[in-house]
mmCIF file of N, CA and C in Angstrom:
data_model
loop_
_atom_site.group_PDB
_atom_site.id
_atom_site.type_symbol
_atom_site.label_atom_id
_atom_site.label_comp_id
_atom_site.label_asym_id
_atom_site.label_seq_id
_atom_site.Cartn_x
_atom_site.Cartn_y
_atom_site.Cartn_z
ATOM 1 N N ALA A 1 -21.076 3.428 -3.301
ATOM 2 C CA ALA A 1 -20.186 2.238 -3.324
ATOM 3 C C ALA A 1 -21.138 1.024 -3.171
ATOM 4 N N TRP A 2 -20.771 -0.085 -3.707
ATOM 5 C CA TRP A 2 -21.515 -1.360 -3.406
ATOM 6 C C TRP A 2 -20.332 -2.294 -2.860
ATOM 7 N N ILE A 3 -20.638 -2.886 -1.671
ATOM 8 C CA ILE A 3 -19.662 -3.670 -1.019
ATOM 9 C C ILE A 3 -20.242 -5.168 -0.829
ATOM 10 N N MET A 4 -19.438 -6.124 -1.286
ATOM 11 C CA MET A 4 -19.719 -7.533 -1.047
ATOM 12 C C MET A 4 -18.675 -8.073 -0.201
ATOM 13 N N THR A 5 -19.033 -9.119 0.619
ATOM 14 C CA THR A 5 -18.108 -9.743 1.469
ATOM 15 C C THR A 5 -17.833 -11.243 0.981
ATOM 16 N N GLY A 6 -16.762 -11.745 1.495
ATOM 17 C CA GLY A 6 -16.408 -13.059 1.160
ATOM 18 C C GLY A 6 -15.549 -13.776 2.164
ATOM 19 N N SER A 7 -15.313 -15.002 1.929
ATOM 20 C CA SER A 7 -14.301 -15.751 2.677
ATOM 21 C C SER A 7 -13.895 -16.989 1.946
ATOM 22 N N LYS A 8 -13.025 -17.725 2.488
ATOM 23 C CA LYS A 8 -12.492 -19.075 1.769
ATOM 24 C C LYS A 8 -13.476 -20.075 2.137
ATOM 25 N N ARG A 9 -14.256 -20.546 1.093
ATOM 26 C CA ARG A 9 -15.258 -21.620 1.452
ATOM 27 C C ARG A 9 -15.259 -22.701 0.433
ATOM 28 N N GLY A 10 -14.130 -23.244 0.087
ATOM 29 C CA GLY A 10 -14.185 -24.428 -0.890
ATOM 30 C C GLY A 10 -14.582 -24.001 -2.229
ATOM 31 N N ASN A 11 -15.479 -24.798 -2.792
ATOM 32 C CA ASN A 11 -16.007 -24.447 -4.100
ATOM 33 C C ASN A 11 -17.300 -23.687 -4.225
ATOM 34 N N SER A 12 -17.568 -22.961 -3.200
ATOM 35 C CA SER A 12 -18.847 -22.190 -3.255
ATOM 36 C C SER A 12 -18.788 -20.971 -4.138
ATOM 37 N N GLN A 13 -19.988 -20.328 -4.347
ATOM 38 C CA GLN A 13 -20.084 -19.200 -5.307
ATOM 39 C C GLN A 13 -19.788 -17.924 -4.561
ATOM 40 N N VAL A 14 -19.206 -17.819 -3.430
ATOM 41 C CA VAL A 14 -18.942 -16.612 -2.761
ATOM 42 C C VAL A 14 -17.605 -15.927 -3.230
ATOM 43 N N LEU A 15 -17.408 -14.709 -2.919
ATOM 44 C CA LEU A 15 -16.195 -14.159 -3.201
ATOM 45 C C LEU A 15 -15.016 -14.631 -2.410
ATOM 46 N N PRO A 16 -13.985 -15.353 -2.987
ATOM 47 C CA PRO A 16 -12.958 -16.120 -2.341
ATOM 48 C C PRO A 16 -11.998 -15.040 -1.726
ATOM 49 N N LEU A 17 -12.030 -14.761 -0.446
ATOM 50 C CA LEU A 17 -11.083 -13.869 0.168
ATOM 51 C C LEU A 17 -10.400 -14.620 1.413
ATOM 52 N N GLY A 18 -9.205 -14.170 1.689
ATOM 53 C CA GLY A 18 -8.498 -14.782 2.866
ATOM 54 C C GLY A 18 -7.030 -14.720 2.594
ATOM 55 N N TYR A 19 -6.271 -15.249 3.584
ATOM 56 C CA TYR A 19 -4.914 -15.216 3.533
ATOM 57 C C TYR A 19 -4.265 -16.062 2.365
ATOM 58 N N ALA A 20 -4.810 -17.190 2.059
ATOM 59 C CA ALA A 20 -4.219 -18.246 1.159
ATOM 60 C C ALA A 20 -4.871 -18.133 -0.252
ATOM 61 N N VAL A 21 -5.665 -17.105 -0.489
ATOM 62 C CA VAL A 21 -6.437 -17.023 -1.762
ATOM 63 C C VAL A 21 -5.529 -16.350 -2.812
ATOM 64 N N LYS A 22 -5.537 -16.802 -3.991
ATOM 65 C CA LYS A 22 -4.764 -16.161 -4.978
ATOM 66 C C LYS A 22 -5.509 -15.053 -5.601
ATOM 67 N N PRO A 23 -4.812 -13.925 -5.986
ATOM 68 C CA PRO A 23 -5.464 -12.684 -6.513
ATOM 69 C C PRO A 23 -6.299 -13.031 -7.795
ATOM 70 N N GLU A 24 -5.809 -13.889 -8.594
ATOM 71 C CA GLU A 24 -6.502 -14.317 -9.859
ATOM 72 C C GLU A 24 -7.846 -14.828 -9.509
ATOM 73 N N ALA A 25 -7.974 -15.739 -8.505
ATOM 74 C CA ALA A 25 -9.221 -16.238 -8.133
ATOM 75 C C ALA A 25 -10.215 -15.240 -7.716
ATOM 76 N N VAL A 26 -9.720 -14.224 -6.900
ATOM 77 C CA VAL A 26 -10.566 -13.217 -6.490
ATOM 78 C C VAL A 26 -11.187 -12.335 -7.547
ATOM 79 N N LYS A 27 -10.212 -11.981 -8.496
ATOM 80 C CA LYS A 27 -10.611 -11.178 -9.622
ATOM 81 C C LYS A 27 -11.580 -11.906 -10.545
ATOM 82 N N ALA A 28 -11.402 -13.152 -10.858
ATOM 83 C CA ALA A 28 -12.310 -13.950 -11.753
ATOM 84 C C ALA A 28 -13.630 -14.092 -11.091
ATOM 85 N N GLN A 29 -13.761 -14.493 -9.799
ATOM 86 C CA GLN A 29 -15.093 -14.656 -9.192
ATOM 87 C C GLN A 29 -15.725 -13.253 -8.957
ATOM 88 N N ALA A 30 -15.007 -12.152 -8.659
ATOM 89 C CA ALA A 30 -15.589 -10.961 -8.604
ATOM 90 C C ALA A 30 -16.237 -10.558 -9.949
ATOM 91 N N GLN A 31 -15.619 -10.836 -10.996
ATOM 92 C CA GLN A 31 -16.200 -10.459 -12.337
ATOM 93 C C GLN A 31 -17.481 -11.200 -12.578
ATOM 94 N N THR A 32 -17.459 -12.505 -12.223
ATOM 95 C CA THR A 32 -18.625 -13.415 -12.261
ATOM 96 C C THR A 32 -19.855 -12.805 -11.405
ATOM 97 N N LEU A 33 -19.532 -12.507 -10.087
ATOM 98 C CA LEU A 33 -20.572 -12.018 -9.279
ATOM 99 C C LEU A 33 -21.076 -10.667 -9.760
ATOM 100 N N LEU A 34 -20.200 -9.807 -10.169
ATOM 101 C CA LEU A 34 -20.637 -8.505 -10.686
ATOM 102 C C LEU A 34 -21.374 -8.548 -11.939
ATOM 103 N N ALA A 35 -21.218 -9.599 -12.764
ATOM 104 C CA ALA A 35 -22.110 -9.746 -13.954
ATOM 105 C C ALA A 35 -23.463 -10.373 -13.785
ATOM 106 N N ARG A 36 -23.836 -10.718 -12.513
ATOM 107 C CA ARG A 36 -25.087 -11.419 -12.315
ATOM 108 C C ARG A 36 -26.239 -10.489 -12.700
ATOM 109 N N PRO A 37 -27.356 -11.087 -13.190
ATOM 110 C CA PRO A 37 -28.591 -10.194 -13.542
ATOM 111 C C PRO A 37 -28.932 -9.321 -12.318
ATOM 112 N N GLY A 38 -29.099 -7.935 -12.592
ATOM 113 C CA GLY A 38 -29.398 -7.108 -11.610
ATOM 114 C C GLY A 38 -28.229 -6.341 -11.002
ATOM 115 N N VAL A 39 -27.151 -7.117 -10.654
ATOM 116 C CA VAL A 39 -26.003 -6.511 -10.024
ATOM 117 C C VAL A 39 -25.203 -5.507 -10.893
ATOM 118 N N SER A 40 -25.166 -5.936 -12.217
ATOM 119 C CA SER A 40 -24.512 -5.167 -13.233
ATOM 120 C C SER A 40 -25.232 -3.754 -13.482
ATOM 121 N N GLN A 41 -26.488 -3.650 -13.105
ATOM 122 C CA GLN A 41 -27.318 -2.427 -13.236
ATOM 123 C C GLN A 41 -27.135 -1.560 -11.990
ATOM 124 N N ILE A 42 -26.541 -1.928 -10.954
ATOM 125 C CA ILE A 42 -26.323 -1.070 -9.853
ATOM 126 C C ILE A 42 -25.384 0.127 -10.173
ATOM 127 N N PRO A 43 -25.745 1.280 -10.058
ATOM 128 C CA PRO A 43 -25.031 2.485 -10.439
ATOM 129 C C PRO A 43 -23.545 2.393 -9.898
ATOM 130 N N ALA A 44 -23.343 2.011 -8.629
ATOM 131 C CA ALA A 44 -21.894 1.943 -8.068
ATOM 132 C C ALA A 44 -21.097 0.942 -8.866
ATOM 133 N N VAL A 45 -21.765 -0.163 -9.237
ATOM 134 C CA VAL A 45 -21.064 -1.215 -10.002
ATOM 135 C C VAL A 45 -20.722 -0.680 -11.368
ATOM 136 N N GLN A 46 -21.561 0.034 -12.001
ATOM 137 C CA GLN A 46 -21.327 0.616 -13.322
ATOM 138 C C GLN A 46 -20.199 1.699 -13.347
ATOM 139 N N GLU A 47 -20.095 2.309 -12.056
ATOM 140 C CA GLU A 47 -19.045 3.357 -11.890
ATOM 141 C C GLU A 47 -17.770 2.861 -11.371
ATOM 142 N N LYS A 48 -17.747 1.406 -11.292
ATOM 143 C CA LYS A 48 -16.539 0.854 -10.862
ATOM 144 C C LYS A 48 -16.165 1.187 -9.358
ATOM 145 N N ARG A 49 -17.221 1.195 -8.647
ATOM 146 C CA ARG A 49 -17.083 1.433 -7.130
ATOM 147 C C ARG A 49 -17.620 0.324 -6.294
ATOM 148 N N ALA A 50 -17.281 -0.911 -6.732
ATOM 149 C CA ALA A 50 -17.699 -2.090 -6.022
ATOM 150 C C ALA A 50 -16.475 -2.617 -5.374
ATOM 151 N N TYR A 51 -16.669 -3.106 -4.163
ATOM 152 C CA TYR A 51 -15.528 -3.631 -3.358
ATOM 153 C C TYR A 51 -15.864 -4.966 -2.661
ATOM 154 N N GLY A 52 -14.797 -5.635 -2.503
ATOM 155 C CA GLY A 52 -14.856 -6.938 -1.750
ATOM 156 C C GLY A 52 -14.173 -6.770 -0.412
ATOM 157 N N VAL A 53 -14.872 -7.176 0.688
ATOM 158 C CA VAL A 53 -14.311 -7.111 2.029
ATOM 159 C C VAL A 53 -14.301 -8.449 2.716
ATOM 160 N N TYR A 54 -13.127 -8.855 3.158
ATOM 161 C CA TYR A 54 -12.978 -10.200 3.773
ATOM 162 C C TYR A 54 -13.780 -10.149 5.097
ATOM 163 N N HIS A 55 -14.484 -11.090 5.354
ATOM 164 C CA HIS A 55 -15.390 -11.337 6.537
ATOM 165 C C HIS A 55 -14.620 -11.035 7.850
ATOM 166 N N HIS A 56 -13.335 -11.414 7.825
ATOM 167 C CA HIS A 56 -12.437 -11.423 9.033
ATOM 168 C C HIS A 56 -11.564 -10.284 9.073
ATOM 169 N N PHE A 57 -11.839 -9.236 8.265
ATOM 170 C CA PHE A 57 -10.856 -8.211 8.185
ATOM 171 C C PHE A 57 -10.888 -7.447 9.546
ATOM 172 N N TYR A 58 -11.960 -7.535 10.306
ATOM 173 C CA TYR A 58 -11.825 -6.894 11.570
ATOM 174 C C TYR A 58 -11.053 -7.556 12.738
ATOM 175 N N ASN A 59 -10.569 -8.699 12.408
ATOM 176 C CA ASN A 59 -9.580 -9.420 13.220
ATOM 177 C C ASN A 59 -8.130 -9.031 12.995
ATOM 178 N N HIS A 60 -7.898 -7.989 12.377
ATOM 179 C CA HIS A 60 -6.521 -7.556 11.905
ATOM 180 C C HIS A 60 -6.240 -6.138 12.309
ATOM 181 N N PRO A 61 -4.973 -5.790 12.690
ATOM 182 C CA PRO A 61 -4.689 -4.453 12.908
ATOM 183 C C PRO A 61 -4.867 -3.454 11.792
ATOM 184 N N TRP A 62 -4.970 -4.024 10.602
ATOM 185 C CA TRP A 62 -5.092 -3.124 9.415
ATOM 186 C C TRP A 62 -6.576 -2.848 9.111
ATOM 187 N N ASN A 63 -7.479 -3.185 10.034
ATOM 188 C CA ASN A 63 -8.944 -3.002 9.776
ATOM 189 C C ASN A 63 -9.218 -1.410 9.763
ATOM 190 N N ILE A 64 -8.542 -0.670 10.426
ATOM 191 C CA ILE A 64 -8.806 0.718 10.362
ATOM 192 C C ILE A 64 -8.415 1.277 9.107
ATOM 193 N N VAL A 65 -7.388 0.748 8.320
ATOM 194 C CA VAL A 65 -7.045 1.250 7.040
ATOM 195 C C VAL A 65 -8.304 0.937 6.015
ATOM 196 N N GLY A 66 -8.707 -0.212 6.103
ATOM 197 C CA GLY A 66 -9.758 -0.595 5.245
ATOM 198 C C GLY A 66 -11.076 0.230 5.538
ATOM 199 N N MET A 67 -11.433 0.547 6.701
ATOM 200 C CA MET A 67 -12.582 1.344 6.981
ATOM 201 C C MET A 67 -12.345 2.763 6.455
ATOM 202 N N GLU A 68 -11.077 3.277 6.537
ATOM 203 C CA GLU A 68 -10.827 4.679 6.069
ATOM 204 C C GLU A 68 -10.945 4.633 4.584
ATOM 205 N N TYR A 69 -10.384 3.704 3.897
ATOM 206 C CA TYR A 69 -10.497 3.600 2.482
ATOM 207 C C TYR A 69 -11.922 3.547 2.071
ATOM 208 N N LEU A 70 -12.744 2.814 2.643
ATOM 209 C CA LEU A 70 -14.258 2.767 2.274
ATOM 210 C C LEU A 70 -14.890 4.092 2.562
ATOM 211 N N ALA A 71 -14.513 4.686 3.767
ATOM 212 C CA ALA A 71 -15.194 5.992 4.101
ATOM 213 C C ALA A 71 -14.840 7.090 3.043
ATOM 214 N N LYS A 72 -13.590 7.019 2.629
ATOM 215 C CA LYS A 72 -13.109 8.073 1.714
ATOM 216 C C LYS A 72 -13.903 7.885 0.239
ATOM 217 N N ASP A 73 -14.247 6.606 -0.097
ATOM 218 C CA ASP A 73 -14.884 6.475 -1.359
ATOM 219 C C ASP A 73 -16.359 6.697 -1.145
ATOM 220 N N ILE A 74 -17.035 6.310 -0.067
ATOM 221 C CA ILE A 74 -18.438 6.377 0.114
ATOM 222 C C ILE A 74 -18.831 7.947 0.409
ATOM 223 N N TYR A 75 -17.914 8.629 1.278
ATOM 224 C CA TYR A 75 -18.263 10.002 1.662
ATOM 225 C C TYR A 75 -16.973 10.889 1.217
ATOM 226 N N PRO A 76 -16.730 11.048 -0.013
ATOM 227 C CA PRO A 76 -15.583 11.787 -0.390
ATOM 228 C C PRO A 76 -15.479 13.360 0.067
ATOM 229 N N GLN A 77 -16.735 13.904 0.245
ATOM 230 C CA GLN A 77 -16.808 15.196 0.673
ATOM 231 C C GLN A 77 -16.297 15.218 2.142
ATOM 232 N N ALA A 78 -16.625 14.345 2.979
ATOM 233 C CA ALA A 78 -16.221 14.317 4.372
ATOM 234 C C ALA A 78 -14.747 13.765 4.642
ATOM 235 N N PHE A 79 -14.356 12.859 3.750
ATOM 236 C CA PHE A 79 -13.097 12.231 4.050
ATOM 237 C C PHE A 79 -12.108 12.344 2.914
ATOM 238 N N GLY A 80 -12.313 13.257 1.938
ATOM 239 C CA GLY A 80 -11.449 13.428 0.846
ATOM 240 C C GLY A 80 -10.014 13.591 1.219
ATOM 241 N N ASP A 81 -9.710 14.299 2.379
ATOM 242 C CA ASP A 81 -8.338 14.522 2.703
ATOM 243 C C ASP A 81 -7.580 13.469 3.639
ATOM 244 N N LEU A 82 -8.452 12.275 3.731
ATOM 245 C CA LEU A 82 -7.847 11.179 4.462
ATOM 246 C C LEU A 82 -6.679 10.518 3.741
ATOM 247 N N ASN A 83 -5.485 10.308 4.382
ATOM 248 C CA ASN A 83 -4.499 9.644 3.687
ATOM 249 C C ASN A 83 -4.067 8.507 4.503
#
């Protein structure tokens, strides 16, 4: 897996993530970031195993769900039965 982080930072070139961000904005910027020279050559990106994680996801009760989801993708042999 390839994991990028982001936050809401005005007109910057980071992945826009956060409570008030529109899904279309996240998708558009993710496509731009994933198409950068070199990034598109990363095997996990080519295999569609790239993720965006909000910088402040750890401040939320759902953080364990996010970690479990990432663990399942990164280590499918160890966490394949995680639901």
